[in-house]
CSV table of C-alpha atoms in Angstrom, one decimal:
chain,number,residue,atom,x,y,z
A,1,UNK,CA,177.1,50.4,-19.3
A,2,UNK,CA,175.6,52.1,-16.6
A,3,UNK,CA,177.3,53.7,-13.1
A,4,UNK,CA,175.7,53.3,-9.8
A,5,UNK,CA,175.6,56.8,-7.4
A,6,UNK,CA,173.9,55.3,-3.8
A,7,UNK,CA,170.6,56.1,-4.6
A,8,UNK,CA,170.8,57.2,-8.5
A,9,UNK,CA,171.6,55.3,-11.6
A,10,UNK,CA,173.6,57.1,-14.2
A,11,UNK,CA,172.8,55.9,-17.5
A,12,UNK,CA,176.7,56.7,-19.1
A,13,UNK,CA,179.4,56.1,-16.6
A,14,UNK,CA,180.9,59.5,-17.6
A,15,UNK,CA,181.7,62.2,-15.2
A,16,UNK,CA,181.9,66.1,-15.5
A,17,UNK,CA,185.2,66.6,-13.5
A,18,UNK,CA,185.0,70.0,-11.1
A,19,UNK,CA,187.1,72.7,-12.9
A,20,UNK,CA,187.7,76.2,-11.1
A,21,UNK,CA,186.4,78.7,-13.6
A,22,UNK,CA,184.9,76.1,-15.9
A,23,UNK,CA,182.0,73.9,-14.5
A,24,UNK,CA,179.9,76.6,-13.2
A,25,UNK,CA,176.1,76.2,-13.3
A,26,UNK,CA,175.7,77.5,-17.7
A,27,UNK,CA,178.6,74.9,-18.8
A,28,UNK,CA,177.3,72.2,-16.7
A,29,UNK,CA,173.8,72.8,-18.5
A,30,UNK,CA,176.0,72.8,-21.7
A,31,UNK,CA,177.6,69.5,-21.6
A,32,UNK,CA,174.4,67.5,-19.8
A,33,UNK,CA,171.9,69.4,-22.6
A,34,UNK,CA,174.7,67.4,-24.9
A,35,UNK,CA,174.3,64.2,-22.7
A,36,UNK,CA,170.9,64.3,-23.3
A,37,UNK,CA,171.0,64.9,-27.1
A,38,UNK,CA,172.7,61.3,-27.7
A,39,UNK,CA,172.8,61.2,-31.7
A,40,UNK,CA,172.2,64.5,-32.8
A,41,UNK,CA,172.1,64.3,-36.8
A,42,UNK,CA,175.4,65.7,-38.3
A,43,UNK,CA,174.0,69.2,-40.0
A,44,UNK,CA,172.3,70.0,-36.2
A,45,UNK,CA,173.2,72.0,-33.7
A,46,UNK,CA,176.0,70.1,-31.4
A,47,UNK,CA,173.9,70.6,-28.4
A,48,UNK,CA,170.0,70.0,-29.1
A,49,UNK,CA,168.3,68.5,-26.2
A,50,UNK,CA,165.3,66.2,-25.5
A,51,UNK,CA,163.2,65.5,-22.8
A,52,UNK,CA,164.7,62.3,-20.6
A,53,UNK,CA,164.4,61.5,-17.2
A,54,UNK,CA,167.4,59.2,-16.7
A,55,UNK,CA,170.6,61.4,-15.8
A,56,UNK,CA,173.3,60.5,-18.7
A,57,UNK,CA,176.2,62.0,-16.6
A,58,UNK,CA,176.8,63.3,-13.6
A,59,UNK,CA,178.2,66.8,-13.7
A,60,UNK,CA,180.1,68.3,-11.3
A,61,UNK,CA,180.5,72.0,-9.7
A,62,UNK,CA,183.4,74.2,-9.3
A,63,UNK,CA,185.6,73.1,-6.4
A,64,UNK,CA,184.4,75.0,-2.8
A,65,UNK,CA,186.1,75.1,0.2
A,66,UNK,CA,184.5,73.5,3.1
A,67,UNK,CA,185.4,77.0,5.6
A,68,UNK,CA,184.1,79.1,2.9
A,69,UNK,CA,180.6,77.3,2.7
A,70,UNK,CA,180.0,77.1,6.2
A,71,UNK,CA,180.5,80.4,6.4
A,72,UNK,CA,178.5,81.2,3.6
A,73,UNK,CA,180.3,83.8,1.8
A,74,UNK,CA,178.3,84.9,-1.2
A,75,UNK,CA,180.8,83.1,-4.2
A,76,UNK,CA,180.4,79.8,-2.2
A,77,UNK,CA,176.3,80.2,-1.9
A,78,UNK,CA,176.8,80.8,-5.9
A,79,UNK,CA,179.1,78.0,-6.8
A,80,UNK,CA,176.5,75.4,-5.2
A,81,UNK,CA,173.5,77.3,-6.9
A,82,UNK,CA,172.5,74.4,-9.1
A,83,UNK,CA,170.7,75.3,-13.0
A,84,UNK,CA,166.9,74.5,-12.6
A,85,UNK,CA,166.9,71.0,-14.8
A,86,UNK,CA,169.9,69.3,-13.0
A,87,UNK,CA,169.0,65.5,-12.0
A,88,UNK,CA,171.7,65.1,-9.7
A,89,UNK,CA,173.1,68.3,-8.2
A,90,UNK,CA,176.8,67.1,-7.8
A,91,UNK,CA,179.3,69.6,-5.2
A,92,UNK,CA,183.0,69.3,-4.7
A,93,UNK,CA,184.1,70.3,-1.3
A,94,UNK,CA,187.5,70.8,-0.4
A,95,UNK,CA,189.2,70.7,3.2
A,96,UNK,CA,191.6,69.7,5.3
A,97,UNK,CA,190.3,69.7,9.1
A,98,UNK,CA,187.8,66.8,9.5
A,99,UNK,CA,185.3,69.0,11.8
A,100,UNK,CA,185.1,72.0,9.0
A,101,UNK,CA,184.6,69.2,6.3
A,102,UNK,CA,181.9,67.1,8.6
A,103,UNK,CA,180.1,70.7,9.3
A,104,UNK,CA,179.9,71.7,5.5
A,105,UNK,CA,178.1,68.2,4.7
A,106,UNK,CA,176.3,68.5,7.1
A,107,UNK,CA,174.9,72.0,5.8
A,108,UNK,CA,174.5,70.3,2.2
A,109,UNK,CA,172.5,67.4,3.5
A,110,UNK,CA,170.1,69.0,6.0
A,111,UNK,CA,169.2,72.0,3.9
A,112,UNK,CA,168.9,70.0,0.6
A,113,UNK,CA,171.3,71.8,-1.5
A,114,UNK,CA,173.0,68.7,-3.2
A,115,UNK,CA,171.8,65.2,-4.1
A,116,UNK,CA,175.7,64.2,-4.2
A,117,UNK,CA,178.8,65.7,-2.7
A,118,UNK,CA,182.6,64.8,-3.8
A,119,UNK,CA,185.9,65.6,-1.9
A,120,UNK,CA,189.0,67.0,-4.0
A,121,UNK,CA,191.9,65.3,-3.1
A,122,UNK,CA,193.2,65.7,-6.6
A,123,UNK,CA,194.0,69.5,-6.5
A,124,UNK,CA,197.9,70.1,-7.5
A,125,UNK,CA,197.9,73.8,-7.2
A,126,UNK,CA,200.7,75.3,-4.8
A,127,UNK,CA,198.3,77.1,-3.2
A,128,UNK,CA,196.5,74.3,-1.6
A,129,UNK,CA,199.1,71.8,-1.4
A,130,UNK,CA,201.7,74.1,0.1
A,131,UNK,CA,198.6,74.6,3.7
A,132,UNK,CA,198.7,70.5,3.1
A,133,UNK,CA,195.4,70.1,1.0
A,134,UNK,CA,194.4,68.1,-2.4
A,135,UNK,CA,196.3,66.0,-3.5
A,136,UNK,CA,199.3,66.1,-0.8
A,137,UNK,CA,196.9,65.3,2.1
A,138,UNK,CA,196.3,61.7,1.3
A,139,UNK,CA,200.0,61.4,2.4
A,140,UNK,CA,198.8,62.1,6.3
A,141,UNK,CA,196.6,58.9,6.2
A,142,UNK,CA,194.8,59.6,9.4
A,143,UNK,CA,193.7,62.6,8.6
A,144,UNK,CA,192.7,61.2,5.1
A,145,UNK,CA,190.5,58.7,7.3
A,146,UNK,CA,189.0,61.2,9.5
A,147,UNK,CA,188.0,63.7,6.5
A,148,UNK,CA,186.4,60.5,4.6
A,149,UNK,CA,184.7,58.9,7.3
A,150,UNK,CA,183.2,61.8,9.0
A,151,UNK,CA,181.9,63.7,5.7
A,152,UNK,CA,180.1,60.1,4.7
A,153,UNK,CA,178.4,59.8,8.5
A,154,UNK,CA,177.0,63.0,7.5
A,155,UNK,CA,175.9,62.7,4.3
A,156,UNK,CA,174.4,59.2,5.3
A,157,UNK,CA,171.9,60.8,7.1
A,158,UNK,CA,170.7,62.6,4.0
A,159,UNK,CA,171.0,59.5,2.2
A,160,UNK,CA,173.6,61.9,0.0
A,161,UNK,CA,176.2,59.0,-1.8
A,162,UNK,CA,179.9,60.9,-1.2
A,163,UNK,CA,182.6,60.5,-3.7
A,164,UNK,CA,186.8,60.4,-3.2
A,165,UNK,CA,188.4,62.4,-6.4
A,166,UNK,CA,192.0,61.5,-5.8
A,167,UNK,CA,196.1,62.0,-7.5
A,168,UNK,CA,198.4,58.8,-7.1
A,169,UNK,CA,200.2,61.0,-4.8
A,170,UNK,CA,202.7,63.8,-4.2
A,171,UNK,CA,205.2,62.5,-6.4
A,172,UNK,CA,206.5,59.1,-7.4
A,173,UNK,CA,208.5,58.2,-4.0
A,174,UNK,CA,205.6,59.2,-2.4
A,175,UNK,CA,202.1,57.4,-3.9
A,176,UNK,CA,199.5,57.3,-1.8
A,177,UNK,CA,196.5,56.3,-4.1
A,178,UNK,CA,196.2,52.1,-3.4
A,179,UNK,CA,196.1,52.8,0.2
A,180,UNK,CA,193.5,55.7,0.1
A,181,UNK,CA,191.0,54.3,-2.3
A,182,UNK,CA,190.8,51.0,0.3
A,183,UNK,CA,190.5,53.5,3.4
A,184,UNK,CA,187.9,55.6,1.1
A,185,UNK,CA,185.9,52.0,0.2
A,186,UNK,CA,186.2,51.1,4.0
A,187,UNK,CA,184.7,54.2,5.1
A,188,UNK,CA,181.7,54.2,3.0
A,189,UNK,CA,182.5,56.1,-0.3
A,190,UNK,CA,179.8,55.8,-2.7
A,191,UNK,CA,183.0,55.8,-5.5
A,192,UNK,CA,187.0,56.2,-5.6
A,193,UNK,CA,188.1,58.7,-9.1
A,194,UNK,CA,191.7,58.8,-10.0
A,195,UNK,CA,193.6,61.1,-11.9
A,196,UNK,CA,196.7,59.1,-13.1
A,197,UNK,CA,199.0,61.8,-12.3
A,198,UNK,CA,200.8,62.9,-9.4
A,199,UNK,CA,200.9,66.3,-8.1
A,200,UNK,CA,204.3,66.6,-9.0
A,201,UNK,CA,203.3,65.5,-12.2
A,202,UNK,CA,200.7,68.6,-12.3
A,203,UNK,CA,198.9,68.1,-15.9
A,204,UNK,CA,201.9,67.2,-18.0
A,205,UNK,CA,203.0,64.2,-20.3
A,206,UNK,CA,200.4,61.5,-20.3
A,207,UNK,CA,198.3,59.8,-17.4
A,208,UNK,CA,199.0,56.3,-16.2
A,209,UNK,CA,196.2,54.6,-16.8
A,210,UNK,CA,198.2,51.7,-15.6
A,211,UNK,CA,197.7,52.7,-12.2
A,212,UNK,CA,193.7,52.7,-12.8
A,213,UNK,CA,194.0,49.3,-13.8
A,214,UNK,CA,195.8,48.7,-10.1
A,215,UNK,CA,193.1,50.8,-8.1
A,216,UNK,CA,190.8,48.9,-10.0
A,217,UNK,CA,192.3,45.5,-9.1
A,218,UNK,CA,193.0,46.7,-5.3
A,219,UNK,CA,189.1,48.4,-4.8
A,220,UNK,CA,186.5,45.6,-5.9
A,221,UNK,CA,183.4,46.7,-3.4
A,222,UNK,CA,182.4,50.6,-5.2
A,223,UNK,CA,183.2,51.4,-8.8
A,224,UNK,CA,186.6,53.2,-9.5
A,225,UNK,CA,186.8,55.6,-11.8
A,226,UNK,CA,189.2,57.1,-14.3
A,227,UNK,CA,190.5,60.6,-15.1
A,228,UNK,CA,193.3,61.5,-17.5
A,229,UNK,CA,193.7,62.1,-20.8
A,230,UNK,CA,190.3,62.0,-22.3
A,231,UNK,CA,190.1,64.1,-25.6
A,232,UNK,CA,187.5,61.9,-27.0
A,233,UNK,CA,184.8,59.0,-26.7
A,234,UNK,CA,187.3,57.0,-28.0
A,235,UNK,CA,189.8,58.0,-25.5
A,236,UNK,CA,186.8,57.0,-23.3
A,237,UNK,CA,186.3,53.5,-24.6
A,238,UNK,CA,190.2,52.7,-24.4
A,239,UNK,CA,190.5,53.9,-20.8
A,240,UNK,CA,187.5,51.5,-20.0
A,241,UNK,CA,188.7,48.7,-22.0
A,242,UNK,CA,192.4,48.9,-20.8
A,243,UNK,CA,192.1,49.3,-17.3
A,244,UNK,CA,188.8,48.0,-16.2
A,245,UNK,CA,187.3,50.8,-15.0
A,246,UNK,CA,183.9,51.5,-14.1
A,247,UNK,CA,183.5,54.8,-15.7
A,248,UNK,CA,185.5,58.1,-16.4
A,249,UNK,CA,186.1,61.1,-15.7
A,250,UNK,CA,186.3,64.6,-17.9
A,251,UNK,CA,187.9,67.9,-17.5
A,252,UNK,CA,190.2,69.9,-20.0
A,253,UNK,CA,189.3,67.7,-22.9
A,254,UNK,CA,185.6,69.1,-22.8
A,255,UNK,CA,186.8,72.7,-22.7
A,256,UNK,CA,185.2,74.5,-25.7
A,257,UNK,CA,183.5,71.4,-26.4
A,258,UNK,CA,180.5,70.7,-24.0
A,259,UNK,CA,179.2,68.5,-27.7
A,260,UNK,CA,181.9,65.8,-26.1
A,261,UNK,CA,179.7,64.4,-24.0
A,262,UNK,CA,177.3,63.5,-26.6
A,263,UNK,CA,179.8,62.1,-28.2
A,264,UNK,CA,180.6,59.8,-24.9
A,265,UNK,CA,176.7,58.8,-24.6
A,266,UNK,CA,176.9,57.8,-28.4
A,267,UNK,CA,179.9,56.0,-27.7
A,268,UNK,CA,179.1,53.7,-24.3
A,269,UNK,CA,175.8,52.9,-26.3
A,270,UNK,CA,177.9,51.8,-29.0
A,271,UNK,CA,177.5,53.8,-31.8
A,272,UNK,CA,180.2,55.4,-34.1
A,273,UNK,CA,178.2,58.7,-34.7
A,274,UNK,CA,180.1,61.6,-33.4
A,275,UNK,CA,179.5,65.7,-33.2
A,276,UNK,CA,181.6,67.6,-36.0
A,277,UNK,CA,180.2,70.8,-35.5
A,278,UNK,CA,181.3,73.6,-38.3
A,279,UNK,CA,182.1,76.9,-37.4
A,280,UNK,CA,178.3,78.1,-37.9
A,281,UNK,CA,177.4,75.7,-35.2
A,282,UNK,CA,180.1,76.2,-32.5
A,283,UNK,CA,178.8,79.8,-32.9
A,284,UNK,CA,175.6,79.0,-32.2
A,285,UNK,CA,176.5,77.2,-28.8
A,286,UNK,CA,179.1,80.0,-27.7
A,287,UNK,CA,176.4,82.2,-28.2
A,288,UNK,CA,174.0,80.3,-25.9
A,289,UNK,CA,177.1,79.8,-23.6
A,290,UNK,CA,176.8,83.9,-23.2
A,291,UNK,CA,173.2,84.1,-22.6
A,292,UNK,CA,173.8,81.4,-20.1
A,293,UNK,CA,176.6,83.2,-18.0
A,294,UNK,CA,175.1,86.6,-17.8
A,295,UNK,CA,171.2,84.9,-16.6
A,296,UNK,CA,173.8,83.2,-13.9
A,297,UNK,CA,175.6,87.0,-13.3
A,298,UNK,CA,171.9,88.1,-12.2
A,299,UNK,CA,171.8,89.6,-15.6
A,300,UNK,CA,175.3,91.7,-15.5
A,301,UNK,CA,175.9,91.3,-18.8
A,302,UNK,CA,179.3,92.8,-18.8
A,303,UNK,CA,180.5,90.1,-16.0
A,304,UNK,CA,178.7,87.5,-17.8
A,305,UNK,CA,180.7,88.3,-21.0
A,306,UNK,CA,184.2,88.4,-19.2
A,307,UNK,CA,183.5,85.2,-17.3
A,308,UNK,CA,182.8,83.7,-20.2
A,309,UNK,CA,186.0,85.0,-22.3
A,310,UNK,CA,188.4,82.1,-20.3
A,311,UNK,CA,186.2,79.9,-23.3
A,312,UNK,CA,186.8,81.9,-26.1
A,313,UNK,CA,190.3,80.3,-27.5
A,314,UNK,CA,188.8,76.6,-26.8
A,315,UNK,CA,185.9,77.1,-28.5
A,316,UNK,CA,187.5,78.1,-31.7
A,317,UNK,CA,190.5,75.8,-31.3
A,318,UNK,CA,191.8,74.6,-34.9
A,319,UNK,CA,189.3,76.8,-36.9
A,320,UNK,CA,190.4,79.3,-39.1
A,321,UNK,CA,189.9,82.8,-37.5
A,322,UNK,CA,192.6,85.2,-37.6
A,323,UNK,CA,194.5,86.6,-34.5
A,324,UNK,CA,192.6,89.9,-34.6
A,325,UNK,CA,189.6,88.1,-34.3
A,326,UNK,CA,190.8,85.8,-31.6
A,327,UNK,CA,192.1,88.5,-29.8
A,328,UNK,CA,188.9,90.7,-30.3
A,329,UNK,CA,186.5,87.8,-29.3
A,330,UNK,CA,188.9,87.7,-25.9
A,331,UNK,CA,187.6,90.6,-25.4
A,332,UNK,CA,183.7,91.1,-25.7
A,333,UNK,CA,182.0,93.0,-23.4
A,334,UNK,CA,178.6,92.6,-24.5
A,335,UNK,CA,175.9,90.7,-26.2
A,336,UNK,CA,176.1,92.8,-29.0
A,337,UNK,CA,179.4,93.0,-29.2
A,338,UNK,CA,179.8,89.0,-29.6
A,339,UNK,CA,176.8,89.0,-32.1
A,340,UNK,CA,178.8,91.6,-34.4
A,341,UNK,CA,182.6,89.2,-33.7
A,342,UNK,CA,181.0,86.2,-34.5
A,343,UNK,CA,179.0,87.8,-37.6
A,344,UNK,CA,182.4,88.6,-39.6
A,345,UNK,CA,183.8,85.4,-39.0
A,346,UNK,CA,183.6,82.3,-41.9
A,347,UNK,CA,180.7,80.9,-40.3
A,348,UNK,CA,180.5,78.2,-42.8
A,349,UNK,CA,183.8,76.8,-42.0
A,350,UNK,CA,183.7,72.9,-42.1
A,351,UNK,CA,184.9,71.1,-38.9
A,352,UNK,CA,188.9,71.3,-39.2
A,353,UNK,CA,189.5,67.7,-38.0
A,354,UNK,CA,192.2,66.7,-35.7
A,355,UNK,CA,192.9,70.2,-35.0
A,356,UNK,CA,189.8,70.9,-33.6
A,357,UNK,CA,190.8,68.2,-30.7
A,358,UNK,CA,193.2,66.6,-28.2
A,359,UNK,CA,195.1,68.8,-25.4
A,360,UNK,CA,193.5,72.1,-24.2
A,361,UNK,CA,195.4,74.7,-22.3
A,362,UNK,CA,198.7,74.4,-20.9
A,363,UNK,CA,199.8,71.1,-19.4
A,364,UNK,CA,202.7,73.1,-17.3
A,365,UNK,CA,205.5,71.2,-16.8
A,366,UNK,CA,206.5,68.8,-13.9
A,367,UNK,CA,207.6,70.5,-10.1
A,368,UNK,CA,208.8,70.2,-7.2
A,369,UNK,CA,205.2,70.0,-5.4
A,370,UNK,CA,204.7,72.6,-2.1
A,371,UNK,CA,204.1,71.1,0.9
A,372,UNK,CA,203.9,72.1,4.5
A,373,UNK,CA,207.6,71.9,6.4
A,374,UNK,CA,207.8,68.4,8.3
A,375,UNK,CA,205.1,67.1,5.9
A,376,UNK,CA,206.7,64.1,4.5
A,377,UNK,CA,208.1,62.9,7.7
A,378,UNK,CA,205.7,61.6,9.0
A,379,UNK,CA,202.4,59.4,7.4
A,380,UNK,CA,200.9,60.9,10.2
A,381,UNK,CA,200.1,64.2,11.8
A,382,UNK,CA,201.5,66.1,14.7
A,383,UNK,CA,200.4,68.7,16.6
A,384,UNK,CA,202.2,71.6,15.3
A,385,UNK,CA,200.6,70.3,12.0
A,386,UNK,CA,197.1,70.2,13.5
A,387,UNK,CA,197.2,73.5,15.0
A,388,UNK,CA,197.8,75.0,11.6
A,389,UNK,CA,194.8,73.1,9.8
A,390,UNK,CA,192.9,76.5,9.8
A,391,UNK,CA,194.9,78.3,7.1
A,392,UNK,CA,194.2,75.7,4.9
A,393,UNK,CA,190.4,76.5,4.9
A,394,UNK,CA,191.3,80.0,3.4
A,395,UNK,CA,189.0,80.5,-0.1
A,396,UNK,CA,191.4,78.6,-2.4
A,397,UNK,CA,190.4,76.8,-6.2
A,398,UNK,CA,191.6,74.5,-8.5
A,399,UNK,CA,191.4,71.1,-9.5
């Protein structure tokens, strides 16, 4: 089972989903190193790649806002820094006034710095919903269009497929995701992704993969995609087989485990081998996580080391370790520092199981999502709405 990107051809329909802090350039080398390994045997490293020349994947950077790029501030020029072996060099743009989004994809495609380019409509985080952004702005359909259209005019001229990432909608009196995937196919998107939650919904209970299924049935000219409660490749399989789907998406289910995704290339080629990595071996990757962050920190080792501490408690989820040494390992500073943590630990710990799995993080609980005032009067925007268009370009994240 293979996806189709425009041009590319993705050998595993899975997807690396763009998470703020997460998916920067080291992790994405993580997980599609892991892609690549397919079948490692069971007393290897989780993550030992091979040469290959077909992308198994398409990975994903960290969310960027579309005012922040154009205007090159030095974070955005690093989020969209691709790692030297990526195949396809995926970007997530973000944005809510169609010129500002046209301009950015317009910078991407004409000075070569992505081969594909997707636009969040998925975020829930008050911060961008509450200036009318991710996943609230579907609601304001022509505005949707105008965003969708013009970024794909641009990125046509690049050949540069363009991707929707999208919520069902605010809440559950107010779904927009059946209508947007048909204006998103209509205007050229290369694919249509839905997480089955609404932003109201933010990450808790469980995804409706029943409404997959529906986009699925409703879109029928580009692949749809699914996103939602994938802890594992069999979570993977089930999603496909339940709803239809053409491929799925991953996010907080590969947290602390970029080895899933070797376990989703085993599984779409229809194997049953899966990575169990002992304690010995998740050390081994963290550590290679750490050289990986400080080489992207221009060598800061001490930024390197804090960025990477967010990674810390996933990695060692369901392993015996102690809350000293938890706590401690939240806290390295240094190479040498980690080296001597991870040295006193029971690095010949077997894998732990079910423990080691399912939910990371919090899932927060269901809210009352922010939205600009007047928002959800009207399916279409005003002009005292349009003027204030700008301040959602501010330097925002999430996912």
């Amino acid at each position: 089972m293979s996806l189709t990107l425009g041009r590319f051809t993705v050998g595993t329909p899975v997807v690396l989903a763009p998470m703020a802090g997460v998916t920067n350039a080291p992790f994405r080398q993580l997980c599609r190193e892991a892609a690549r390994a397919g079948l490692p045997e069971p007393t290897g490293s989780p993550i030992e790649p091979h040469a290959s020349d077909a992308p198994e994947g398409v990975f994903v950077s960290e969310m960027v806002t579309s005012r922040a790029l154009v205007e090159r501030t030095p974070e955005s020029m690093r989020i969209i820094t691709p790692a030297p072996d990526e195949t396809i060099r995926s970007v997530q743009l973000y944005g809510v006034d169609p010129a500002t989004v046209r301009a950015a994809v317009r910078m991407l495609v004409t000075e070569d710095r992505a081969d594909h380019i997707d636009l969040n409509f998925g975020c829930p985080v008050p911060k961008v919903t509450k200036r009318g952004g991710g996943a609230v702005l579907p609601w304001k359909r022509d505005l949707f269009a105008a965003i969708v259209r013009g970024a794909v005019e641009e990125a046509g001229r690049g050949d540069v497929p363009l991707t929707v990432k999208m919520r069902m909608g605010i809440d559950e009196t107010h779904l927009t995701y059946l209508e947007a995937g048909l204006m998103a196919q209509d205007a050229g998107a290369a694919w249509v992704a839905l997480h089955a939650r609404t932003a109201a919904e933010y990450y808790s209970g469980h995804a409706h993969w029943d409404a997959i299924a529906r986009l699925k049935e409703a879109v029928t000219d580009i692949p749809v995609l699914g996103n939602g409660d994938i802890w594992s490749a069999q979570d993977a399989l089930a999603m496909v087989a339940q709803t239809g789907c053409d491929g799925v998406v991953v996010g907080r289910g590969c947290q602390g485990r970029p080895w899933l995704f070797t376990d989703l290339v085993s599984a779409f080629a229809g194997t049953e081998r899966r990575v169990r990595p002992g304690l010995g071996a998740v050390a081994s990757v963290l550590r290679r996580h750490a050289e990986l962050m400080i080489v992207h920190a221009d060598g800061d080792e001490g930024r390197g080391l804090r960025e990477l501490r967010k990674h810390m408690a996933w990695y060692l989820k369901g392993y015996s370790v102690g809350g000293d040494a938890r706590r401690g390992l939240a806290l390295v500073d240094s190479l040498a520092d980690l080296d001597d943590k991870l040295a006193a630990l029971d690095l010949d710990q077997a894998y732990p199981g079910e423990a080691a799995e399912g939910q990371r993080g919090r899932a927060g609980t269901p809210k009352v999502p922010s939205v600009p005032y007047g928002w959800l009067d009207s399916r279409e925007i005003d002009a005292d709405l349009a003027a204030s268009l700008h301040e959602a370009e501010l330097s925002v994240s999430g996912g």
